[in-house]
Coordinates of C-alpha atoms in Angstrom, one line a residue:
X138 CA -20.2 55.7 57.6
X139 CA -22.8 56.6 54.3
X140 CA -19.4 58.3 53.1
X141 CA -17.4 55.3 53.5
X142 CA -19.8 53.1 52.1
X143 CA -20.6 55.6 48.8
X144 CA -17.0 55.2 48.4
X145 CA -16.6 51.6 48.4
X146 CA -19.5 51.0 46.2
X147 CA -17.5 53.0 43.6
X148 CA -14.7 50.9 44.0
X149 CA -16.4 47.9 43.3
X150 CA -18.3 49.0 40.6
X151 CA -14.9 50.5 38.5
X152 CA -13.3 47.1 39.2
X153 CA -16.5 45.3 38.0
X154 CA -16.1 47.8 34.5
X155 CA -12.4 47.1 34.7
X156 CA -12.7 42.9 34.7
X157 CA -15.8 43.1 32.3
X158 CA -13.7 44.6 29.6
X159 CA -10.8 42.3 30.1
X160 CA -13.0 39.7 30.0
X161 CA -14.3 41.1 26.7
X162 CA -10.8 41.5 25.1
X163 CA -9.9 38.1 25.8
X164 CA -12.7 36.4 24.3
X165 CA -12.7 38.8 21.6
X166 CA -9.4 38.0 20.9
X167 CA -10.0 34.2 21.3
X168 CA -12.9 34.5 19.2
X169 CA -10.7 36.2 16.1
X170 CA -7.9 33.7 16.5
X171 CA -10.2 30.7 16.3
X172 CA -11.6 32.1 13.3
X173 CA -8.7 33.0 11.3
X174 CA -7.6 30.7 8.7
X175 CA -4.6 28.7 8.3
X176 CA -2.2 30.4 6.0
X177 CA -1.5 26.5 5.0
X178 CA -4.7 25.9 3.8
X179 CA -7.2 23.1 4.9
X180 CA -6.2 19.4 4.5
X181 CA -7.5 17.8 2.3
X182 CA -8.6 14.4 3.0
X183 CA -8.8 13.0 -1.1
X184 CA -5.7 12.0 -3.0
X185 CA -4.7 10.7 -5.8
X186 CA -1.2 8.4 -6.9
X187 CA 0.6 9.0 -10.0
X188 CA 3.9 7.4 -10.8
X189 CA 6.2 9.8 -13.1
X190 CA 9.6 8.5 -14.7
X191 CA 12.2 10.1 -16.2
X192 CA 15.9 9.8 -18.0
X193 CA 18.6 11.0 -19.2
X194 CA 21.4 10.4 -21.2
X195 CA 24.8 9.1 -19.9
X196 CA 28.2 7.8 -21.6
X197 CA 29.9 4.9 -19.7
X198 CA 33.3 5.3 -18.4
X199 CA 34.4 2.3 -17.0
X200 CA 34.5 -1.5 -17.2
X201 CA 33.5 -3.8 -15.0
X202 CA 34.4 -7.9 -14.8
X203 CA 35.3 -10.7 -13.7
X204 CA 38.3 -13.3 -13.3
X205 CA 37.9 -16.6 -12.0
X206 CA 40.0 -19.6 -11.4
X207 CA 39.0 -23.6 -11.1
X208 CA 42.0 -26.3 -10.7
X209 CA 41.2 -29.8 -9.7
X210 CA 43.9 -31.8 -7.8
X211 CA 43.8 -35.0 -5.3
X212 CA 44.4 -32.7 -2.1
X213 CA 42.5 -29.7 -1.0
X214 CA 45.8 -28.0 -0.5
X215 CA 47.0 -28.6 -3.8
X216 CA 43.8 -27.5 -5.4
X217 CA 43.7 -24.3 -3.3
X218 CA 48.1 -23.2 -4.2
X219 CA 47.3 -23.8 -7.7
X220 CA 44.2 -21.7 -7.8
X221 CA 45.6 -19.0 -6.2
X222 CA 49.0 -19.4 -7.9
X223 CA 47.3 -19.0 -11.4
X224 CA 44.9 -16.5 -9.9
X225 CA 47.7 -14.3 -8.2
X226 CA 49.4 -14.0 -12.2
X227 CA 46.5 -12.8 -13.4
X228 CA 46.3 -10.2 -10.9
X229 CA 50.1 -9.2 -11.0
X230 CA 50.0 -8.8 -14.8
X231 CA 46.6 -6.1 -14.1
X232 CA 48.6 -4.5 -11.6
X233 CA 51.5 -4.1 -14.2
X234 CA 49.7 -3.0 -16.6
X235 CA 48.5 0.6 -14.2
X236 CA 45.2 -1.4 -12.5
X237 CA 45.6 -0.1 -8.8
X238 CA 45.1 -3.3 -6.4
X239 CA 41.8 -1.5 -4.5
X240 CA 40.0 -2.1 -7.9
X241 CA 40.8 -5.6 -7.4
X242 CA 38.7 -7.5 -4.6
X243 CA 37.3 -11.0 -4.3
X244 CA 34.1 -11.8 -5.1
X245 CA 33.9 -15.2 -4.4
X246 CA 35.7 -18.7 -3.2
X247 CA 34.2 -22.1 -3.6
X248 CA 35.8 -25.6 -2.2
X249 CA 34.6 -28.8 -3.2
X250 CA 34.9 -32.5 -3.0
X251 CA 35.4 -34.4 -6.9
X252 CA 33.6 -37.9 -7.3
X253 CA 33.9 -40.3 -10.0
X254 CA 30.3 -41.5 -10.5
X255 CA 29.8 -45.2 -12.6
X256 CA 26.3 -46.6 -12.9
X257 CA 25.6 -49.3 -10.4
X258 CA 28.5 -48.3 -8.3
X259 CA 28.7 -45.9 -5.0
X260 CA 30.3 -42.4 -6.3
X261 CA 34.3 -42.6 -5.9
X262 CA 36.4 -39.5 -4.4
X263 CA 38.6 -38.3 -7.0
X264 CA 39.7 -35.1 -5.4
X265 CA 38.4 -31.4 -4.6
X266 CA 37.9 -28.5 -7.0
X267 CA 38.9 -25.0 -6.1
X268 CA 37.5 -22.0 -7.9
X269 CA 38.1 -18.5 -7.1
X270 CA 37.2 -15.0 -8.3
X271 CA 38.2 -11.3 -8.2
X272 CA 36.2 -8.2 -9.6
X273 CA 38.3 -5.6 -12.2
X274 CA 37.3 -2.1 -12.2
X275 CA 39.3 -0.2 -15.0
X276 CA 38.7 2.6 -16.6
X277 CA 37.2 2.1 -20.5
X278 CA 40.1 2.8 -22.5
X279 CA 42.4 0.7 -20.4
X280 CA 40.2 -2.4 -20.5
X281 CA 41.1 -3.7 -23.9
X282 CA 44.7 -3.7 -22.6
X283 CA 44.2 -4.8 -18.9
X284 CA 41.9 -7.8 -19.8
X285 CA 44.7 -8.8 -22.4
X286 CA 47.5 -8.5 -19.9
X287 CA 45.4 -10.5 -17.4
X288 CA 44.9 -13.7 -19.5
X289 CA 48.5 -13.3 -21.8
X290 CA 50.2 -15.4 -19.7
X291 CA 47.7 -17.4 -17.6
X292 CA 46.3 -20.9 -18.1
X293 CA 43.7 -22.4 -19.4
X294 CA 41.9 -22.5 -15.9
X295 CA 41.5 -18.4 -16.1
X296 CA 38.3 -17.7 -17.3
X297 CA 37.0 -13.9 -18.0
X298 CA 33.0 -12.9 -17.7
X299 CA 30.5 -10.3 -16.3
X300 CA 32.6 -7.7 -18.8
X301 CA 30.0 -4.7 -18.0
X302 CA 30.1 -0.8 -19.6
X303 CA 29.8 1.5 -16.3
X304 CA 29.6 4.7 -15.2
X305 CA 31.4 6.2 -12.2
X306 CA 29.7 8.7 -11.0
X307 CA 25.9 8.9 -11.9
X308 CA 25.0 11.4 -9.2
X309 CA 24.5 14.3 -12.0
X310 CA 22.7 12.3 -14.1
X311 CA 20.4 10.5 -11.5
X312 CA 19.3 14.5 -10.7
X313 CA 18.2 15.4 -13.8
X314 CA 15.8 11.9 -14.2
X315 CA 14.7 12.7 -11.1
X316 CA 13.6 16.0 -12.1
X317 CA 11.9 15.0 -14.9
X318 CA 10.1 11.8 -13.2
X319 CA 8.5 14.5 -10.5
X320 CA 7.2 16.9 -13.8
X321 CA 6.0 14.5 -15.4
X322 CA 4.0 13.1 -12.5
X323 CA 2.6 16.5 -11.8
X324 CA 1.6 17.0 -15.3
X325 CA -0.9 13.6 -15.3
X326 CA -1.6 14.8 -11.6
X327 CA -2.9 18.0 -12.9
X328 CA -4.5 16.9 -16.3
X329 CA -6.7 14.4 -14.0
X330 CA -7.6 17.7 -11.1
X331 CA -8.4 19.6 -13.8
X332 CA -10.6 16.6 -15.5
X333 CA -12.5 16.4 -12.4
X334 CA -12.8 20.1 -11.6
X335 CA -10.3 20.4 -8.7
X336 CA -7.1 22.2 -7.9
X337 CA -3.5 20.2 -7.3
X338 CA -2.8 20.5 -4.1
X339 CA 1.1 19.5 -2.8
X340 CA 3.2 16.4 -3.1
X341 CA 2.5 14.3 0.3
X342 CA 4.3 11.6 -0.3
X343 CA 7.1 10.8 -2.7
X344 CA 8.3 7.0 -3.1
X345 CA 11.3 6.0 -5.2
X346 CA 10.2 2.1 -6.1
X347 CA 14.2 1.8 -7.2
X348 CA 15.9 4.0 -9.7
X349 CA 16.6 1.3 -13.0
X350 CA 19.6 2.7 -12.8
X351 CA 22.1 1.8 -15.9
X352 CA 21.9 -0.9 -16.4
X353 CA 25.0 -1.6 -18.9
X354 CA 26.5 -3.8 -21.5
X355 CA 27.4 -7.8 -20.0
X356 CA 29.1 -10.0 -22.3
X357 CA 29.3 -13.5 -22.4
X358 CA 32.4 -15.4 -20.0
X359 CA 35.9 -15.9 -22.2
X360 CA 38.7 -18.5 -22.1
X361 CA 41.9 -16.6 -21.5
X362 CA 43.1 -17.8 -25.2
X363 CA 39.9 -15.6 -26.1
X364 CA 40.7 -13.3 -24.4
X365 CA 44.3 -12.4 -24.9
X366 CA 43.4 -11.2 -28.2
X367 CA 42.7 -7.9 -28.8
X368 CA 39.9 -6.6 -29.0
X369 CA 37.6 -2.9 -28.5
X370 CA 34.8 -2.2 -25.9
X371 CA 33.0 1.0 -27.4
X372 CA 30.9 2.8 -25.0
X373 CA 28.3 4.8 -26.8
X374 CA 25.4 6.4 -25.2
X375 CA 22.8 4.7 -22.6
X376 CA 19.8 5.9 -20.9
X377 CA 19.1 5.8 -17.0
X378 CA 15.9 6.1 -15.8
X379 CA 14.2 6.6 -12.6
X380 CA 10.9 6.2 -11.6
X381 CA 8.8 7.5 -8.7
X382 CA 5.4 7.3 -7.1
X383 CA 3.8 10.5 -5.7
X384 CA 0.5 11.2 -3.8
X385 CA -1.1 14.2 -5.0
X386 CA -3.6 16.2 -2.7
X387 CA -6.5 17.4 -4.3
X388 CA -8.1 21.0 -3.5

């Protein structure tokens, strides 16, 4: 029995040295996790906003406008035909001259009752007015030719406006104003860190209020006897600019 019992008790005291030292590894090992430090970096709690803009340079490409249409007649359905009778010439004669219809759409159509208004008296139907209006995208060397088609043979009614210097694609161009709205906001970001005795920390927030975008050239509307005439758009060089807000942490 005393052998039995010697024997136990050194079981139980090689499983006591046996837990003890798993117990110590694990908390050990706790212990050096809790204390190792984020390979981040701590947050930082303080801020600062800075907005940053940018630009670059960019040549238009296209033109942009607009052809409307107004007739007046005693019936509604008489207004409408004529409207879209003298509206529909315009459009063929575009088409003709190498516009493709899908840069054609409508942009608006507007019906309306006509009154004859004398002082003293209750205002008098006279009729309705019909106006309607499509929106030309050509590219710039065409327009000259493809605004004078549109109005050679069309009537007085026809009326040409919005003419606006474009560019089709701005993607490249919206990229590098980006670019240089972000470095310019982290070069006040850091002169300001550096003013107060901190580090720059990342960007934790970026906020685009609305690129400005090109923002082109609009002329005034022309009667289609102005506008038959020839005459030359010339495109030069315009800026477009971006702007954005960023939050700044500081270290």
């Amino acid at each position: 029995m005393s052998g039995i019992s010697s024997s136990m008790r050194g079981a139980v005291v090689t499983l006591a040295v046996v837990v003890g030292l798993a117990l110590a590894y694990v908390v050990g090992t706790s212990s050096a996790q809790a204390d190792e430090p984020d390979p981040a970096g701590p947050a930082s709690s303080e801020t600062i906003t800075i907005r940053g803009s940018g630009s670059t340079s960019v040549v238009p490409d296209e033109v942009h406008f607009d052809l409307s249409v107004t007739t007046r007649a005693e019936g509604l359905d008489d207004a409408l035909s004529r409207s879209s009778a003298e509206l529909s010439t315009a459009v063929d004669a575009l088409v003709d001259q190498g516009v493709a219809r899908e840069d054609v759409r409508t942009t608006g159509a507007q019906m309306r009752p006509t009154y004859r208004r004398v002082k003293g008296q209750a205002p008098e139907p006279t009729g309705y007015s019909v106006t309607q209006s499509v929106r030309v995208e050509v590219a710039l060397d065409d327009a000259g030719d493809a605004i004078a088609a549109a109005t050679k043979d069309a009537g007085r009614a026809l009326r040409v406006g919005g003419i606006r210097l474009a560019v089709s694609d701005e993607t490249q161009a919206t990229k590098e104003a980006r670019d240089e709205a972000m470095a310019d906001s982290r070069a006040t970001a850091e002169q300001y860190a550096k003013a107060s005795g901190r580090r720059l920390g990342r960007a934790t927030k970026i906020v685009e209020p609305g690129a400005d975008g090109y923002e082109g050239y609009q002329a005034q509307t022309l009667s289609s006897a102005d506008a038959s005439k020839a005459f030359a758009l010339y495109a030069g060089e315009q800026d477009l600019a971006v702007q954005v807000e960023v939050v700044w942490e500081l270290l």
